[in-house]
mmCIF file of C-alpha atoms in Angstrom:
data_model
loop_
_atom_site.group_PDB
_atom_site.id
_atom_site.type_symbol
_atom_site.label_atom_id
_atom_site.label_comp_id
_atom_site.label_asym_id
_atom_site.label_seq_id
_atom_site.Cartn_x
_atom_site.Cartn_y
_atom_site.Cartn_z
ATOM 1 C CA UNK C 1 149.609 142.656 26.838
ATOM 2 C CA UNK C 2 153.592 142.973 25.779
ATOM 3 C CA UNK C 3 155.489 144.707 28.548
ATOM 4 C CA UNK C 4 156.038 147.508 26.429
ATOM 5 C CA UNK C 5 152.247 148.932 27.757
ATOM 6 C CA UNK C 6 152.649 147.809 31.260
ATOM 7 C CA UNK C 7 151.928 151.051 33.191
ATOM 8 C CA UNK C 8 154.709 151.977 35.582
ATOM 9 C CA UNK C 9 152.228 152.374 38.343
ATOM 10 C CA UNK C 10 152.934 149.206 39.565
ATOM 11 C CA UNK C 11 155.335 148.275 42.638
ATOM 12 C CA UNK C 12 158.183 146.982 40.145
ATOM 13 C CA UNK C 13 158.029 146.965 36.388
ATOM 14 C CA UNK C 14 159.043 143.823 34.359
ATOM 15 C CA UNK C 15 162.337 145.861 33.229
ATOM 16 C CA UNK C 16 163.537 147.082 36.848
ATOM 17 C CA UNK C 17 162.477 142.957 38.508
ATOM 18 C CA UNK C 18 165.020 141.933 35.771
ATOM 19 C CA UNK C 19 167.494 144.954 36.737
ATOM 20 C CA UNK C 20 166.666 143.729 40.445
ATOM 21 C CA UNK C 21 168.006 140.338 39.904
ATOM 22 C CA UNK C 22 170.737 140.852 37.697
ATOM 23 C CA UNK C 23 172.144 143.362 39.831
ATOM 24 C CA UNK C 24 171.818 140.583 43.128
ATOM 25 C CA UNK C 25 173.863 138.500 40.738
ATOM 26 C CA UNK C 26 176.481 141.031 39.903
ATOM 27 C CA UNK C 27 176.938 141.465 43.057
ATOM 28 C CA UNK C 28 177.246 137.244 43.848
ATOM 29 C CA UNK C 29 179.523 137.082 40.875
ATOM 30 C CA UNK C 30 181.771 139.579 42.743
ATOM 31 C CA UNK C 31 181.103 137.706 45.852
ATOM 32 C CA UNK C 32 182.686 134.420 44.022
ATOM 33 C CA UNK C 33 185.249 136.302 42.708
ATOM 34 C CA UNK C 34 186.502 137.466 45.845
ATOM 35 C CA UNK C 35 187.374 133.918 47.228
ATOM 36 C CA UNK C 36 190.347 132.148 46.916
ATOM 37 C CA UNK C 37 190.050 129.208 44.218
ATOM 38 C CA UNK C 38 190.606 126.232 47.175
ATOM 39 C CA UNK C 39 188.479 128.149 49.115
ATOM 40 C CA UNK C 40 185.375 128.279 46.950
ATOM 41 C CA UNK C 41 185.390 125.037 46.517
ATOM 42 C CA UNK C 42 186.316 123.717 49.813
ATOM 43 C CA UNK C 43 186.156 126.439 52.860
ATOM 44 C CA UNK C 44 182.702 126.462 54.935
ATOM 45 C CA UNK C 45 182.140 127.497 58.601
ATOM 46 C CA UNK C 46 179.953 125.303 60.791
ATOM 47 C CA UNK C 47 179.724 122.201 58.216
ATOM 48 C CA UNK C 48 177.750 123.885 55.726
ATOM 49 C CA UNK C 49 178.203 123.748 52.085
ATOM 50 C CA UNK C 50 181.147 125.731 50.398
ATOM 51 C CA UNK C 51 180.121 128.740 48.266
ATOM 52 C CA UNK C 52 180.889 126.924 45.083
ATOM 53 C CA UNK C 53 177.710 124.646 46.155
ATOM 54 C CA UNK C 54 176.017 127.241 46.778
ATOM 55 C CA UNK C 55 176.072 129.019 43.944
ATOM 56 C CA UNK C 56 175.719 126.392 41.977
ATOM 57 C CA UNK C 57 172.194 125.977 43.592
ATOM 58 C CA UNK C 58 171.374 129.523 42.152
ATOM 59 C CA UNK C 59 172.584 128.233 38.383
ATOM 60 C CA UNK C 60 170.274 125.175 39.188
ATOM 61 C CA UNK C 61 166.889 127.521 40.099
ATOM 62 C CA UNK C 62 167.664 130.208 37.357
ATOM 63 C CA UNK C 63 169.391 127.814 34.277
ATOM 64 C CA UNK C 64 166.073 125.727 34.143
ATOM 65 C CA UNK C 65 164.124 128.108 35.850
ATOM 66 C CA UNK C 66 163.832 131.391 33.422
ATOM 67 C CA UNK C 67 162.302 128.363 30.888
ATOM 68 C CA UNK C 68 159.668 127.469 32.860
ATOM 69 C CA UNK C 69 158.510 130.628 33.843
ATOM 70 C CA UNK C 70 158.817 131.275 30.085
ATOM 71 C CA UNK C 71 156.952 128.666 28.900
ATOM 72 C CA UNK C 72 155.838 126.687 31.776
ATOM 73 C CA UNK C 73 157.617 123.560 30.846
ATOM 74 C CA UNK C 74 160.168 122.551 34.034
ATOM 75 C CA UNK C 75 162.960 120.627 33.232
ATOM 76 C CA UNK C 76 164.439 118.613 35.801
ATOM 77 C CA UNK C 77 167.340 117.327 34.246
ATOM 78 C CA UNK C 78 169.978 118.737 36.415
ATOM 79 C CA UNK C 79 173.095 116.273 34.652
ATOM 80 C CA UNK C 80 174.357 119.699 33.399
ATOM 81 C CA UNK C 81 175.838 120.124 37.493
ATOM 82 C CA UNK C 82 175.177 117.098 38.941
ATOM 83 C CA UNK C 83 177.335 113.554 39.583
ATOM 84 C CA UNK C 84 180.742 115.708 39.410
ATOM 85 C CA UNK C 85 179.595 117.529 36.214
ATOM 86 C CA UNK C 86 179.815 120.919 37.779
ATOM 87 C CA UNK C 87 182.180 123.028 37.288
ATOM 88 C CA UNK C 88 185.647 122.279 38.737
ATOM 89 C CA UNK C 89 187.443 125.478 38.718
ATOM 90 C CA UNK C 90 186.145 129.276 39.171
ATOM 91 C CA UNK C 91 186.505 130.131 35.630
ATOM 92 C CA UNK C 92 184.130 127.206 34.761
ATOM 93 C CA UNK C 93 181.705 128.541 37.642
ATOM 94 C CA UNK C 94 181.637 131.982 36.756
ATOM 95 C CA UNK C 95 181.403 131.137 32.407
ATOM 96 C CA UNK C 96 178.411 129.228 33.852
ATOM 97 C CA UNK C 97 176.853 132.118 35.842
ATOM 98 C CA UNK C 98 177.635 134.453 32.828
ATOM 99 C CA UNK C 99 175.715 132.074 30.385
ATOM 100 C CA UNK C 100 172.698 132.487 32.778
ATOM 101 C CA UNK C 101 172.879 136.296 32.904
ATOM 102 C CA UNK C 102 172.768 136.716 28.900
ATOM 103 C CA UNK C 103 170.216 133.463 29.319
ATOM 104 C CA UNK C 104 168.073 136.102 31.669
ATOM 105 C CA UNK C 105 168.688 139.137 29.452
ATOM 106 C CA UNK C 106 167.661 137.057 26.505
ATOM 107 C CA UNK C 107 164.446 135.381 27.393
ATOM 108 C CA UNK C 108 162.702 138.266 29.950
ATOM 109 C CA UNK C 109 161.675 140.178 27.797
ATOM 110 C CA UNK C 110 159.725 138.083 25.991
ATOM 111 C CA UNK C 111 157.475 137.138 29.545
ATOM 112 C CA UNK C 112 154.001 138.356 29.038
ATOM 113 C CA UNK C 113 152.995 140.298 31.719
ATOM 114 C CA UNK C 114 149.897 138.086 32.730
ATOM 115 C CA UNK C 115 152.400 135.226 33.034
ATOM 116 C CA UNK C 116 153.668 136.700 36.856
ATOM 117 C CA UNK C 117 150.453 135.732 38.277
ATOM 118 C CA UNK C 118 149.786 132.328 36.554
ATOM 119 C CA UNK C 119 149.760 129.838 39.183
ATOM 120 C CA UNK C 120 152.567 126.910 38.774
ATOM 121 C CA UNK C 121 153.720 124.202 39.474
ATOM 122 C CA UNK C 122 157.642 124.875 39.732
ATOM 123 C CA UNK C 123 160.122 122.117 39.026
ATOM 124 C CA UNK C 124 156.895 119.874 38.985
ATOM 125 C CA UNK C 125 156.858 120.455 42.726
ATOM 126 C CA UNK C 126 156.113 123.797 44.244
ATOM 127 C CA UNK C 127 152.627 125.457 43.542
ATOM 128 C CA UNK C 128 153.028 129.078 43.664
ATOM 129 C CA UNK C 129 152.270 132.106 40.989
ATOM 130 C CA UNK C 130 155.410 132.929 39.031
ATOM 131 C CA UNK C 131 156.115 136.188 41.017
ATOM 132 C CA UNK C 132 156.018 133.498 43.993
ATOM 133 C CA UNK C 133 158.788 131.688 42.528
ATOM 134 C CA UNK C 134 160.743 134.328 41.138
ATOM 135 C CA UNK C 135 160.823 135.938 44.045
ATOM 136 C CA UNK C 136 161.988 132.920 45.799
ATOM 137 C CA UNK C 137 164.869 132.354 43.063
ATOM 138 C CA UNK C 138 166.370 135.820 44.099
ATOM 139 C CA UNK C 139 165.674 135.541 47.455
ATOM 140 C CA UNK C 140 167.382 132.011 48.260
ATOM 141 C CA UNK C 141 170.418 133.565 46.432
ATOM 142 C CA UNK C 142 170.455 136.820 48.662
ATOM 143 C CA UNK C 143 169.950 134.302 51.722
ATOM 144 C CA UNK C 144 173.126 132.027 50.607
ATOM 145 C CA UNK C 145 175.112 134.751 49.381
ATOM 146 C CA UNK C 146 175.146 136.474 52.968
ATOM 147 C CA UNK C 147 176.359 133.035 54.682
ATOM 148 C CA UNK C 148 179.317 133.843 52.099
ATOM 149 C CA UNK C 149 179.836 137.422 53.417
ATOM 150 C CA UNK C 150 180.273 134.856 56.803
ATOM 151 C CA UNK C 151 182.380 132.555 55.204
ATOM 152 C CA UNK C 152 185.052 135.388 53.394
ATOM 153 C CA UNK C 153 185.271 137.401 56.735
ATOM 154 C CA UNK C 154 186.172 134.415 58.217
ATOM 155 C CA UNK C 155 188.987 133.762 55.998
ATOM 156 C CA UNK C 156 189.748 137.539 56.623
ATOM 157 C CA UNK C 157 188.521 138.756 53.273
ATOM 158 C CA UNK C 158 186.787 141.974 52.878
ATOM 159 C CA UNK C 159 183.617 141.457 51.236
ATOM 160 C CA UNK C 160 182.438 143.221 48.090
ATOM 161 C CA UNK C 161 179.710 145.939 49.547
ATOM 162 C CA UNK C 162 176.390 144.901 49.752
ATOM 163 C CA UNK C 163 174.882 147.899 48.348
ATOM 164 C CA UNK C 164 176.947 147.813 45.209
ATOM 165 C CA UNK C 165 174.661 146.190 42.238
ATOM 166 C CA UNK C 166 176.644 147.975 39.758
ATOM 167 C CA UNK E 1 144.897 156.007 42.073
ATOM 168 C CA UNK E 2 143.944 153.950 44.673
ATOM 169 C CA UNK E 3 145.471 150.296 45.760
ATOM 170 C CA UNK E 4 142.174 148.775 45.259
ATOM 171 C CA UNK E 5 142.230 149.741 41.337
ATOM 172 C CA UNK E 6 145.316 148.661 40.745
ATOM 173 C CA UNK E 7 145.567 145.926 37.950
ATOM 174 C CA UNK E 8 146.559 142.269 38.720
ATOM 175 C CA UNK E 9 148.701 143.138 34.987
ATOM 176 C CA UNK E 10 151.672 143.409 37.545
ATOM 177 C CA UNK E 11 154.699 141.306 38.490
ATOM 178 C CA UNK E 12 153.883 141.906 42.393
ATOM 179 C CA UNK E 13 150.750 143.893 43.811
ATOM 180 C CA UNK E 14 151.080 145.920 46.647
ATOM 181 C CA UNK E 15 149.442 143.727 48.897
ATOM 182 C CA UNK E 16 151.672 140.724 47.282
ATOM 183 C CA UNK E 17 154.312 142.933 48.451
ATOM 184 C CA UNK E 18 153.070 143.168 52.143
ATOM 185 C CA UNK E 19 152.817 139.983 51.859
ATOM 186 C CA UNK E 20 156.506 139.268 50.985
ATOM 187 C CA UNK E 21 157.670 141.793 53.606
ATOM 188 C CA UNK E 22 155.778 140.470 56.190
ATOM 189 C CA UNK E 23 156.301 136.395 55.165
ATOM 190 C CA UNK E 24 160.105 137.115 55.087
ATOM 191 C CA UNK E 25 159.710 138.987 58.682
ATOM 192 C CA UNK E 26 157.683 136.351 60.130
ATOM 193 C CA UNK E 27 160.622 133.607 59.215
ATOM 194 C CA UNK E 28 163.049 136.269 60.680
ATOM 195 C CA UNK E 29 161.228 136.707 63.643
ATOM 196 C CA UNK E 30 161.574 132.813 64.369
ATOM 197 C CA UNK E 31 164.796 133.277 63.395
ATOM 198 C CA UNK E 32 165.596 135.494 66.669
ATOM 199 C CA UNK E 33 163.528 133.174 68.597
ATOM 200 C CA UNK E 34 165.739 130.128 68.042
ATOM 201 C CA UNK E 35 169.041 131.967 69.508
ATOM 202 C CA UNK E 36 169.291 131.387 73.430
ATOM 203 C CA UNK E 37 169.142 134.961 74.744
ATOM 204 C CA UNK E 38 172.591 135.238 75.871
ATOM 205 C CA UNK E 39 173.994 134.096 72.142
ATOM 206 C CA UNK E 40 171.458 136.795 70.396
ATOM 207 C CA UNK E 41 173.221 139.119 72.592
ATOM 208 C CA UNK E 42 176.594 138.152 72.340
ATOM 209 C CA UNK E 43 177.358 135.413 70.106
ATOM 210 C CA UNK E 44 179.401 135.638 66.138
ATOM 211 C CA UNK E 45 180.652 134.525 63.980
ATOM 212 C CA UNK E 46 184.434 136.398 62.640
ATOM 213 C CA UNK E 47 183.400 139.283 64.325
ATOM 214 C CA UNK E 48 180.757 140.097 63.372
ATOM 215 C CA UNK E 49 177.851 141.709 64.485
ATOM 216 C CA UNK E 50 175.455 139.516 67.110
ATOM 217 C CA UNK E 51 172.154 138.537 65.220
ATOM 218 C CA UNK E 52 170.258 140.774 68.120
ATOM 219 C CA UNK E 53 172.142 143.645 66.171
ATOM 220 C CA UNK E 54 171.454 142.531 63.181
ATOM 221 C CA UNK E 55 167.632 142.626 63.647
ATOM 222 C CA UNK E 56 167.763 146.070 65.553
ATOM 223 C CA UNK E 57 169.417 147.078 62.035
ATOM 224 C CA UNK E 58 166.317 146.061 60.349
ATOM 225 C CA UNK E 59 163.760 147.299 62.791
ATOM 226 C CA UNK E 60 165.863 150.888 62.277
ATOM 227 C CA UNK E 61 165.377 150.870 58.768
ATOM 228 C CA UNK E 62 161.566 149.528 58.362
ATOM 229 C CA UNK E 63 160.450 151.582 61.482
ATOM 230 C CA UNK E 64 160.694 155.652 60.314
ATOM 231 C CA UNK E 65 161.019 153.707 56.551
ATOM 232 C CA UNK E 66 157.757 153.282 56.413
ATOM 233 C CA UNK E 67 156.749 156.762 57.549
ATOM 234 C CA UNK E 68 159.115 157.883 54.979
ATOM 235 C CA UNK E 69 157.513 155.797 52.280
ATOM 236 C CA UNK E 70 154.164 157.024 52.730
ATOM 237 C CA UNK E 71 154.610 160.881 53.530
ATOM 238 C CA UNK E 72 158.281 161.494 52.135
ATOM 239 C CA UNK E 73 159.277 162.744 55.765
ATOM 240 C CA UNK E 74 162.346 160.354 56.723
ATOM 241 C CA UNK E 75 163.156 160.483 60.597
ATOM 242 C CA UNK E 76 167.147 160.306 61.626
ATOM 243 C CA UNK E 77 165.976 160.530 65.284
ATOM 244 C CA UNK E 78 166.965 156.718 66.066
ATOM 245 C CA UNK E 79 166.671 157.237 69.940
ATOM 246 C CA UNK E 80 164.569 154.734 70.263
ATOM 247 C CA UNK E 81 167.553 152.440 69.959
ATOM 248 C CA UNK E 82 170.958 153.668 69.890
ATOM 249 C CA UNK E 83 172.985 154.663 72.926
ATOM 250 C CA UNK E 84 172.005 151.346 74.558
ATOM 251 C CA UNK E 85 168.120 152.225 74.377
ATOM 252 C CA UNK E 86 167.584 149.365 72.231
ATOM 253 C CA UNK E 87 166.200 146.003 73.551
ATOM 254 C CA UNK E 88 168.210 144.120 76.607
ATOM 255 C CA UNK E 89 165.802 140.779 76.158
ATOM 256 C CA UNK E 90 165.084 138.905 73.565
ATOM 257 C CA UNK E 91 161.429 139.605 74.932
ATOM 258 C CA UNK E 92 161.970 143.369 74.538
ATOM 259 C CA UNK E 93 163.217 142.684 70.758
ATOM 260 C CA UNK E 94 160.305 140.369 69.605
ATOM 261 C CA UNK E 95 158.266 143.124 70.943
ATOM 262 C CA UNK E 96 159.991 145.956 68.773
ATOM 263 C CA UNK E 97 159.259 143.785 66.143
ATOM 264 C CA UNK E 98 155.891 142.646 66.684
ATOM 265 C CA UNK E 99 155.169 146.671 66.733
ATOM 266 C CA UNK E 100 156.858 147.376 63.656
ATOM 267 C CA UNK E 101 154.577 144.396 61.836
ATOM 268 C CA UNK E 102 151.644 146.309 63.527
ATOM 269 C CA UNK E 103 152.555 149.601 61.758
ATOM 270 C CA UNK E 104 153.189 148.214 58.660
ATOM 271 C CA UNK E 105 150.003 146.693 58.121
ATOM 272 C CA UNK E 106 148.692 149.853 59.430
ATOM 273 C CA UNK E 107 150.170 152.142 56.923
ATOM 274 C CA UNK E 108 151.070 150.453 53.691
ATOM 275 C CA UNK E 109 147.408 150.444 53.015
ATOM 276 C CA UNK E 110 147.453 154.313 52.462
ATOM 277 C CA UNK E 111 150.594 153.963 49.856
ATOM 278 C CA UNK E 112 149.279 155.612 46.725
ATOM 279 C CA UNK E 113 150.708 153.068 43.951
ATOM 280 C CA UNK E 114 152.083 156.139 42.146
ATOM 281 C CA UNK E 115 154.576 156.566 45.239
ATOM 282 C CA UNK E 116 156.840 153.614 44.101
ATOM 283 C CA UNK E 117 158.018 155.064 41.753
ATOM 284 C CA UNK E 118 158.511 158.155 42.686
ATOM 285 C CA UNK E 119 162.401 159.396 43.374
ATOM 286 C CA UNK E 120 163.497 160.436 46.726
ATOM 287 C CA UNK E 121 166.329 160.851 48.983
ATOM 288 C CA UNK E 122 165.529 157.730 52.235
ATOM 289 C CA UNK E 123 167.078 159.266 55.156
ATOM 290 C CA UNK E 124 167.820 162.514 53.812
ATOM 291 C CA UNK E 125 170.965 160.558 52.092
ATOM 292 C CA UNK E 126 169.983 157.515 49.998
ATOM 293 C CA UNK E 127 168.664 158.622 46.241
ATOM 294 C CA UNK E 128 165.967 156.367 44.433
ATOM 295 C CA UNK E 129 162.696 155.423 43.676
ATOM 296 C CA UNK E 130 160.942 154.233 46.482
ATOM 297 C CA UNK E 131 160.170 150.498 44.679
ATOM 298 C CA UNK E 132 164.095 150.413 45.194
ATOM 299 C CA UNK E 133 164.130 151.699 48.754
ATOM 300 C CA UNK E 134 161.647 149.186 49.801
ATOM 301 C CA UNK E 135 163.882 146.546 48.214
ATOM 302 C CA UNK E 136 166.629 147.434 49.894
ATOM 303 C CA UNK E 137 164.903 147.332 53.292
ATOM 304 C CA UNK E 138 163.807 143.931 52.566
ATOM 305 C CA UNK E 139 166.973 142.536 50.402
ATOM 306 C CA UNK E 140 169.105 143.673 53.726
ATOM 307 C CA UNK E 141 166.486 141.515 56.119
ATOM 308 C CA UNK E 142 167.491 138.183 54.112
ATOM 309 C CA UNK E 143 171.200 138.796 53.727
ATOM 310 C CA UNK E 144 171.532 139.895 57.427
ATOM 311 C CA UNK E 145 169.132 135.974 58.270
ATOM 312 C CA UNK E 146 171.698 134.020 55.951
ATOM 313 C CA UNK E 147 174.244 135.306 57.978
ATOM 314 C CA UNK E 148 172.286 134.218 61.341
ATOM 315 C CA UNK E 149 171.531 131.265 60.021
ATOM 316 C CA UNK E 150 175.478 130.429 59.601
ATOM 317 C CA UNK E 151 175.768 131.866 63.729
ATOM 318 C CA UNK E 152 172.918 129.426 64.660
ATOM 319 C CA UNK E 153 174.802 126.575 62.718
ATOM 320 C CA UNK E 154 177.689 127.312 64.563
ATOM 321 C CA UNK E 155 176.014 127.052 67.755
ATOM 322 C CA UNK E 156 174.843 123.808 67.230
ATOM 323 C CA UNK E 157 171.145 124.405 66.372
ATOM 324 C CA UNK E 158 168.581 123.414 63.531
ATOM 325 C CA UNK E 159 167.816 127.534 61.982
ATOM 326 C CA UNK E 160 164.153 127.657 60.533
ATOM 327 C CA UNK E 161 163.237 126.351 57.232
ATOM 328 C CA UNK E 162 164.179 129.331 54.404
ATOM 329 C CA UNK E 163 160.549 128.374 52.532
ATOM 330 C CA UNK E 164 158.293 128.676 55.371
ATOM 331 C CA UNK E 165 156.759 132.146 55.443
ATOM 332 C CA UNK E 166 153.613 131.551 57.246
#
């Protein structure tokens, strides 16, 4: 069944789950922007990772992780981040997170719809169905991208609003 | 069309979606459980809100939102909280909670599956389909727990794992 004849009597339709995330990371990408370039890479409250790190751990779910729910092969070569290979400046972080968005955009669409509920083993490590781990994907970045709302009011920086996925 | 007809052909079911609600509200729920009662009360981070208002935020929200989901009729009487009527114990909270995971299981049965996608106004202010509303409810739950999870780091204590739902 191509998306194209899923029914929208459904909780969320393939198109608006794909709207759903890449509106969370529109708003994340805002949330990067919005921190000073030491900052992202250095600044954390209570010991925990900087936001660079943390976002970083998004790229490393989604980059590898739109393949495998694509074709259910995980790669878990993470050299592409890892061992200082990261990015280094915000530019480089954010030209990162925009090759995943058009990565996202790209590759969705072709998803066949009985592929959500395919039980998987994600990363070669975590059994779940694909709406399991998708949902976890968005999630986790929704969960680290509030303990950056924490970390730019903090530094006295207004966040972007929440409800903005625009 | 009833829930019980609906087609697995989806990227989350509705009971999937109870599910998800109620996994994410169960790790939340621990969540307020690890703060010592005066620092759920009391204790922030860069003045912000304390995580006991944080949760009374999403008990507001998923309380008349579910009546609003299911019969269009969205209450702005929030009595039952504001004006210092909320919960003065961390007892009294969990059991706000535990009543609002009572009434959800109750009523999101009864959702027709046509109703997510139908467009209304949540709260008389908020315009969308309800798929997005319910979203939003839960979207808000996890960015408000990141942002507890950064308080409980601060204080000094281990927050709940992110992945356990059950």
């Amino acid at each position: 069944m191509t998306q194209e004849l899923v029914s929208t009597k459904a909780v969320i339709t393939p198109q608006e789950m794909l709207d759903h995330w890449q509106g969370h990371r529109k708003l994340t990408r805002r949330v990067i922007e919005a921190f000073p370039e030491k900052d992202l890479f250095n600044f954390s409250v209570a010991g925990m990772r900087p936001f660079s790190e943390l976002a970083l751990e998004m790229i490393s779910m989604g980059m590898p992780g739109i393949d495998g729910i694509l074709t259910g092969k995980w790669s878990t070569d993470f050299s592409f981040y890892e061992n200082g290979k990261g990015p280094q400046t915000k530019a480089e972080l954010l030209a990162l997170w925009d090759e995943l968005t058009e990565k996202l955009n790209r590759l969705w669409p072709q998803i066949p719809i009985e592929r959500f509920h395919e039980v998987d083993l994600a990363f070669g490590r975590w059994e779940g169905t694909i709406q399991f781990t998708l949902f976890y994907f968005v999630d986790n970045e929704i969960h680290h991208r509030g303990q950056g709302y924490v970390y730019l009011r903090a530094l006295g920086i207004e966040p972007p609003p929440f409800w903005d996925r625009a």
